[in-house]
Amino acid sequence: MRKAVKLVTTAILVLSLIFALSLTASAADNGKVIYKNDFSDSDEFDETMWYSSAGTQEIIEEYGEKFIRCYPLTSGTRASRINFGPNEAKNVDIDFRLRARDTQTATDAFCGLYFRSISIPASPLFAYQLRFSATKTAIAHVNNHYDTTTNILVEDANTVLKPGLWYNIRVALREKRIVVYVNGQKIIDMEDDSYPVYGGFGVCSVRYTFDVDDIVMVQHTGKKLPEPTANETPKWVGELGTQEEEEFIDSGEERLNLFGGTVEKVSTLIKGISPNALTTGRIIALCLLALVILLAVFTVVILVLFVKKKKKPNTQEINNTEEVPNQ
């Protein structure tokens, strides 16, 4: 009987250890936050955003929410660019919110993200560019060391910027792979090795004035990199095929009152979810881990009590021995 209890206990402990290790490995796949800025702490840029080579930028507050507004040059290239985050990083997920202030119909007009820049400080003139315009979304490769010709690698004519609307953007970089999500929908999945997997990051535009908020960079390490996953869909985005009102600049506030009321609209700005936040899945995983640990502890306690009981002498037998008279 004792051997059977030991075998059961050992099996439970081994399974508990395997389960705990699997949960730990799963948690590691979430990556490490290497940069985060929602511009809410002060009216100044952080120490990584000191290099602004074109246009002007300022911190704006709207409905109690702060974000960065980027203005292009008023002449010449009409460009805006500013870097952020580490000088070099690889295998990262870059999340941010983007809002164009108006529509620009010029063929060279766009705003968006540049990444894997081969220059230090980072510059969109030597980088990949994620370009959002009024007619398409594109990934471009720019290298002004070589020539001034922009190489468009891939285009998506179904995803365009509507002025005044916030968009949730995620760019997932895995070695030479580039995956782009907009409002929870994958729009680009491609591979290119024109630049190394290391590089710097920033936001840029031509002709556009645009807003950026809730920048989060998560880096993944290890031999097996996690598969890119979709970002959050903003609560104000309707079902596919529905139309958004465009009469006024969108702050993320509610714009459609389906019940026909006249209650004043209030701010419902979307806050970016931290990669380390306790989501429902992580809470369930932690509860399961705690349950396994409690089960293992309970098993050990039962085993100890069982062993003690087996070792304890029988009181009745001791008394009987003492009552036997000497012959």
Coordinates of C-alpha atoms in Angstrom, one line a residue:
M1 CA 0.0 0.0 0.0
R2 CA 2.8 2.4 1.0
K3 CA 4.6 1.8 -2.3
A4 CA 1.4 2.5 -4.3
V5 CA 0.9 5.8 -2.5
K6 CA 4.6 6.8 -3.2
L7 CA 4.1 6.0 -6.9
V8 CA 1.0 8.1 -7.1
T9 CA 2.6 11.0 -5.3
T10 CA 5.7 10.9 -7.5
A11 CA 3.5 10.8 -10.6
I12 CA 1.5 13.8 -9.5
L13 CA 4.6 15.8 -8.6
V14 CA 6.2 15.0 -12.0
L15 CA 3.0 16.0 -13.9
S16 CA 2.8 19.2 -11.8
L17 CA 6.4 20.1 -12.7
I18 CA 5.8 19.5 -16.4
F19 CA 2.7 21.6 -16.3
A20 CA 4.4 24.4 -14.4
L21 CA 7.3 24.4 -16.9
S22 CA 5.0 24.5 -19.9
L23 CA 3.2 27.5 -18.4
T24 CA 6.5 29.2 -17.8
A25 CA 7.5 28.6 -21.4
S26 CA 4.2 29.9 -22.6
A27 CA 4.6 33.1 -20.5
A28 CA 8.0 33.6 -22.0
D29 CA 6.5 33.7 -25.5
N30 CA 4.8 36.9 -24.5
G31 CA 8.1 38.7 -24.9
K32 CA 9.7 41.6 -23.0
V33 CA 8.6 45.2 -23.2
I34 CA 11.7 47.2 -24.3
Y35 CA 9.9 50.5 -25.0
K36 CA 6.6 52.1 -24.0
N37 CA 5.2 55.6 -24.3
D38 CA 1.7 56.9 -24.0
F39 CA 2.8 60.5 -23.5
S40 CA 0.7 60.9 -20.4
D41 CA 3.5 61.4 -17.8
S42 CA 4.7 64.8 -18.9
D43 CA 4.7 67.5 -21.7
E44 CA 8.2 66.4 -22.8
F45 CA 9.4 63.7 -25.1
D46 CA 11.4 60.8 -23.6
E47 CA 15.2 60.6 -24.0
T48 CA 15.0 58.4 -27.2
M49 CA 13.0 61.0 -29.1
W50 CA 15.7 63.7 -29.2
Y51 CA 16.4 63.4 -32.9
S52 CA 13.9 65.2 -35.1
S53 CA 15.4 65.8 -38.5
A54 CA 12.3 67.1 -40.2
G55 CA 9.1 68.9 -39.3
T56 CA 7.9 69.7 -35.7
Q57 CA 6.3 67.7 -33.0
E58 CA 4.3 68.5 -29.9
I59 CA 2.4 66.9 -27.1
I60 CA -1.4 67.5 -27.4
E61 CA -4.1 66.8 -24.8
E62 CA -7.6 66.0 -25.9
Y63 CA -10.4 64.7 -23.7
G64 CA -7.9 64.1 -21.0
E65 CA -5.7 62.0 -23.3
K66 CA -2.2 63.0 -24.3
F67 CA -0.5 62.1 -27.6
I68 CA 2.2 63.3 -30.0
R69 CA 1.2 65.4 -33.0
C70 CA 3.6 65.5 -36.0
Y71 CA 3.6 68.4 -38.4
P72 CA 5.5 68.3 -41.8
L73 CA 7.8 70.9 -43.2
T74 CA 5.9 73.7 -44.9
S75 CA 8.2 73.7 -48.0
G76 CA 10.7 71.6 -49.7
T77 CA 10.3 67.9 -49.0
R78 CA 7.2 68.6 -46.7
A79 CA 8.4 65.7 -44.6
S80 CA 8.1 64.9 -40.9
R81 CA 10.2 62.4 -39.0
I82 CA 11.2 61.5 -35.5
N83 CA 12.7 58.3 -34.1
F84 CA 11.9 56.5 -30.8
G85 CA 13.0 53.5 -28.8
P86 CA 16.4 51.7 -28.9
N87 CA 18.9 52.3 -31.7
E88 CA 18.8 48.7 -32.7
A89 CA 16.4 45.8 -32.0
K90 CA 15.1 42.7 -33.8
N91 CA 12.2 40.3 -33.6
V92 CA 9.8 42.9 -32.1
D93 CA 6.1 43.7 -32.1
I94 CA 5.5 47.4 -32.5
D95 CA 2.0 48.6 -31.4
F96 CA 0.8 52.2 -31.8
R97 CA -2.3 54.2 -32.6
L98 CA -2.3 56.4 -35.7
R99 CA -4.6 59.2 -36.8
A100 CA -4.3 61.4 -39.9
R101 CA -5.6 64.9 -39.5
D102 CA -6.7 65.4 -43.1
T103 CA -6.7 63.8 -46.5
Q104 CA -3.7 64.4 -48.8
T105 CA -4.3 63.4 -52.4
A106 CA -0.7 64.0 -53.7
T107 CA 0.8 60.8 -55.0
D108 CA 3.8 61.1 -52.7
A109 CA 1.7 61.8 -49.5
F110 CA 1.7 59.2 -46.7
C111 CA 2.3 58.8 -42.9
G112 CA 3.3 55.8 -40.9
L113 CA 6.2 53.9 -39.3
Y114 CA 9.8 53.3 -40.4
F115 CA 11.8 50.4 -39.0
R116 CA 15.0 48.4 -39.3
S117 CA 16.8 51.6 -40.1
I118 CA 20.5 50.9 -40.8
S119 CA 21.5 54.4 -39.6
I120 CA 22.1 55.6 -36.0
P121 CA 20.1 57.7 -35.1
A122 CA 17.3 56.0 -37.0
S123 CA 16.1 57.7 -40.2
P124 CA 13.4 56.8 -42.7
L125 CA 15.8 57.6 -45.5
F126 CA 17.6 54.3 -44.7
A127 CA 14.9 51.9 -43.6
Y128 CA 11.7 50.0 -44.3
Q129 CA 8.6 52.2 -44.3
L130 CA 5.0 51.3 -43.5
R131 CA 3.1 53.9 -45.6
F132 CA -0.6 54.8 -45.0
S133 CA -2.2 57.1 -47.6
A134 CA -5.6 58.0 -48.9
T135 CA -5.4 55.3 -51.6
K136 CA -3.4 52.4 -50.2
T137 CA -1.1 50.9 -47.5
A138 CA 2.3 49.8 -48.6
I139 CA 5.7 48.5 -47.4
A140 CA 8.6 50.4 -49.0
H141 CA 12.4 49.9 -48.9
V142 CA 14.4 53.2 -48.9
N143 CA 18.1 53.5 -49.2
N144 CA 19.4 56.9 -50.0
H145 CA 23.0 55.7 -49.8
Y146 CA 22.3 53.8 -52.9
D147 CA 19.9 56.0 -54.8
T148 CA 16.8 58.1 -54.1
T149 CA 14.4 55.6 -55.8
T150 CA 11.8 54.1 -53.4
N151 CA 11.3 50.4 -53.9
I152 CA 7.6 49.5 -53.1
L153 CA 7.7 45.9 -51.9
V154 CA 3.9 45.2 -51.4
E155 CA 0.7 47.2 -51.5
D156 CA -2.8 46.8 -50.1
A157 CA -5.4 49.0 -51.8
N158 CA -8.2 47.8 -49.4
T159 CA -6.7 49.5 -46.4
V160 CA -6.7 53.4 -46.5
L161 CA -6.7 56.1 -44.0
K162 CA -9.9 58.0 -43.2
P163 CA -9.0 61.4 -41.8
G164 CA -9.9 61.9 -38.1
L165 CA -10.1 58.2 -37.2
W166 CA -7.8 56.4 -34.9
Y167 CA -6.3 53.2 -36.2
N168 CA -4.6 50.5 -34.0
I169 CA -1.5 49.3 -35.8
R170 CA 0.8 46.3 -35.1
V171 CA 4.0 45.6 -37.0
A172 CA 5.4 42.1 -36.1
L173 CA 9.0 41.5 -37.2
R174 CA 10.3 37.9 -37.2
E175 CA 13.8 37.7 -38.7
K176 CA 13.2 38.7 -42.4
R177 CA 9.4 38.4 -42.1
I178 CA 7.2 41.5 -41.8
V179 CA 3.5 41.2 -40.7
V180 CA 1.1 44.1 -40.4
Y181 CA -2.2 44.2 -38.6
V182 CA -4.7 47.1 -38.7
N183 CA -7.6 47.1 -36.2
G184 CA -7.2 43.4 -35.6
Q185 CA -7.0 42.4 -39.3
K186 CA -3.9 41.1 -41.0
I187 CA -3.2 43.1 -44.1
I188 CA 0.4 42.3 -45.0
D189 CA 2.5 39.2 -44.5
M190 CA 5.8 39.2 -46.5
E191 CA 9.5 38.4 -46.4
D192 CA 12.4 40.6 -47.4
D193 CA 16.1 40.6 -46.6
S194 CA 17.1 43.9 -48.2
Y195 CA 18.2 45.2 -44.7
P196 CA 19.5 43.2 -41.7
V197 CA 17.0 42.1 -39.0
Y198 CA 18.5 44.7 -36.6
G199 CA 17.6 48.4 -36.9
G200 CA 16.0 51.5 -35.4
F201 CA 12.4 52.9 -35.4
G202 CA 10.4 56.0 -35.8
V203 CA 7.4 57.7 -37.4
C204 CA 7.4 59.8 -40.5
S205 CA 5.2 61.4 -43.1
V206 CA 5.2 63.4 -46.3
R207 CA 2.6 66.3 -46.4
Y208 CA 0.5 64.7 -43.7
T209 CA -0.1 66.1 -40.2
F210 CA -0.7 63.1 -38.0
D211 CA -1.2 61.9 -34.4
V212 CA 0.5 58.9 -32.7
D213 CA -0.2 57.4 -29.3
D214 CA 0.3 54.3 -27.1
I215 CA 3.6 53.1 -28.6
V216 CA 4.7 49.7 -27.2
M217 CA 7.6 47.6 -28.4
V218 CA 7.9 44.0 -27.3
Q219 CA 11.0 42.0 -28.1
H220 CA 11.0 38.2 -28.6
T221 CA 14.1 36.0 -28.0
G222 CA 14.9 32.3 -28.2
K223 CA 15.4 29.7 -30.8
K224 CA 11.6 29.4 -31.6
L225 CA 10.0 32.8 -32.1
P226 CA 6.2 33.1 -31.4
E227 CA 3.9 33.4 -34.4
P228 CA 2.6 37.0 -34.8
T229 CA -0.9 37.5 -33.4
A230 CA -3.6 40.1 -34.2
N231 CA -3.8 43.3 -32.2
E232 CA -6.8 44.7 -30.4
T233 CA -9.8 45.9 -32.4
P234 CA -10.9 49.4 -31.2
K235 CA -14.3 49.5 -29.5
W236 CA -15.5 52.2 -31.8
V237 CA -14.9 50.2 -35.0
G238 CA -18.1 48.8 -36.4
E239 CA -18.7 45.5 -38.2
L240 CA -17.1 44.9 -41.5
G241 CA -18.9 46.8 -44.2
T242 CA -20.4 49.5 -42.0
Q243 CA -19.6 53.2 -42.5
E244 CA -18.1 55.6 -40.0
E245 CA -19.2 59.2 -39.7
E246 CA -16.6 61.6 -40.8
E247 CA -18.1 65.0 -40.1
F248 CA -15.9 65.7 -37.2
I249 CA -12.4 64.8 -36.0
D250 CA -12.5 61.4 -34.2
S251 CA -11.0 61.2 -30.7
G252 CA -12.0 57.6 -30.2
E253 CA -15.3 58.9 -28.8
E254 CA -18.7 57.2 -29.4
R255 CA -20.2 58.6 -32.7
L256 CA -23.3 56.5 -33.3
N257 CA -26.3 56.6 -31.1
L258 CA -28.4 53.7 -32.3
F259 CA -31.3 54.6 -30.0
G260 CA -31.7 58.1 -31.3
G261 CA -31.0 59.8 -28.0
T262 CA -29.5 63.3 -27.7
V263 CA -27.3 62.6 -24.7
E264 CA -24.0 64.5 -25.0
K265 CA -21.2 62.2 -26.3
V266 CA -18.5 61.4 -23.9
S267 CA -14.9 60.3 -24.3
T268 CA -14.3 56.5 -24.8
L269 CA -10.7 56.7 -25.8
I270 CA -9.1 53.3 -26.1
K271 CA -6.1 52.6 -23.9
G272 CA -3.5 50.2 -25.3
I273 CA -3.3 46.9 -23.4
S274 CA 0.1 46.2 -22.0
P275 CA 1.7 42.9 -23.1
N276 CA 2.1 42.1 -19.4
A277 CA -1.5 42.8 -18.4
L278 CA -3.5 40.1 -16.8
T279 CA -5.8 39.0 -19.6
T280 CA -8.5 36.3 -19.1
G281 CA -6.2 33.6 -20.6
R282 CA -3.4 34.4 -18.3
I283 CA -5.6 34.5 -15.2
I284 CA -7.0 31.0 -16.1
A285 CA -3.4 29.8 -16.6
L286 CA -2.3 31.2 -13.2
C287 CA -5.4 29.6 -11.5
L288 CA -4.6 26.2 -13.0
L289 CA -1.0 26.5 -11.9
A290 CA -2.1 27.4 -8.4
L291 CA -4.5 24.4 -8.4
V292 CA -1.8 22.0 -9.4
I293 CA 0.5 23.3 -6.7
L294 CA -2.2 23.0 -4.1
L295 CA -2.9 19.4 -5.3
A296 CA 0.8 18.5 -5.0
V297 CA 1.0 20.0 -1.5
F298 CA -2.2 18.2 -0.4
T299 CA -0.8 14.9 -1.7
V300 CA 2.5 15.4 0.2
V301 CA 0.6 16.2 3.5
I302 CA -1.6 13.1 3.1
L303 CA 1.6 10.9 2.5
V304 CA 3.3 12.3 5.6
L305 CA 0.2 11.7 7.7
F306 CA -0.1 8.1 6.3
V307 CA 3.6 7.4 7.1
K308 CA 3.3 8.8 10.7
K309 CA 0.2 6.7 11.3
K310 CA 2.0 3.5 10.1
K311 CA 4.9 4.2 12.5
K312 CA 2.8 5.0 15.6
P313 CA 2.7 2.0 18.0
N314 CA -0.7 0.5 19.0
T315 CA -1.6 1.8 22.4
Q316 CA -3.8 -1.4 23.2
E317 CA -0.8 -3.7 22.5
I318 CA 1.4 -1.6 24.8
N319 CA -1.1 -1.8 27.7
N320 CA -1.5 -5.5 27.3
T321 CA 2.2 -6.1 27.5
E322 CA 2.5 -4.1 30.6
E323 CA -0.3 -6.1 32.4
V324 CA 1.3 -9.5 31.9
P325 CA 2.8 -10.5 35.3
N326 CA 6.3 -11.9 35.6
Q327 CA 6.5 -15.6 35.8

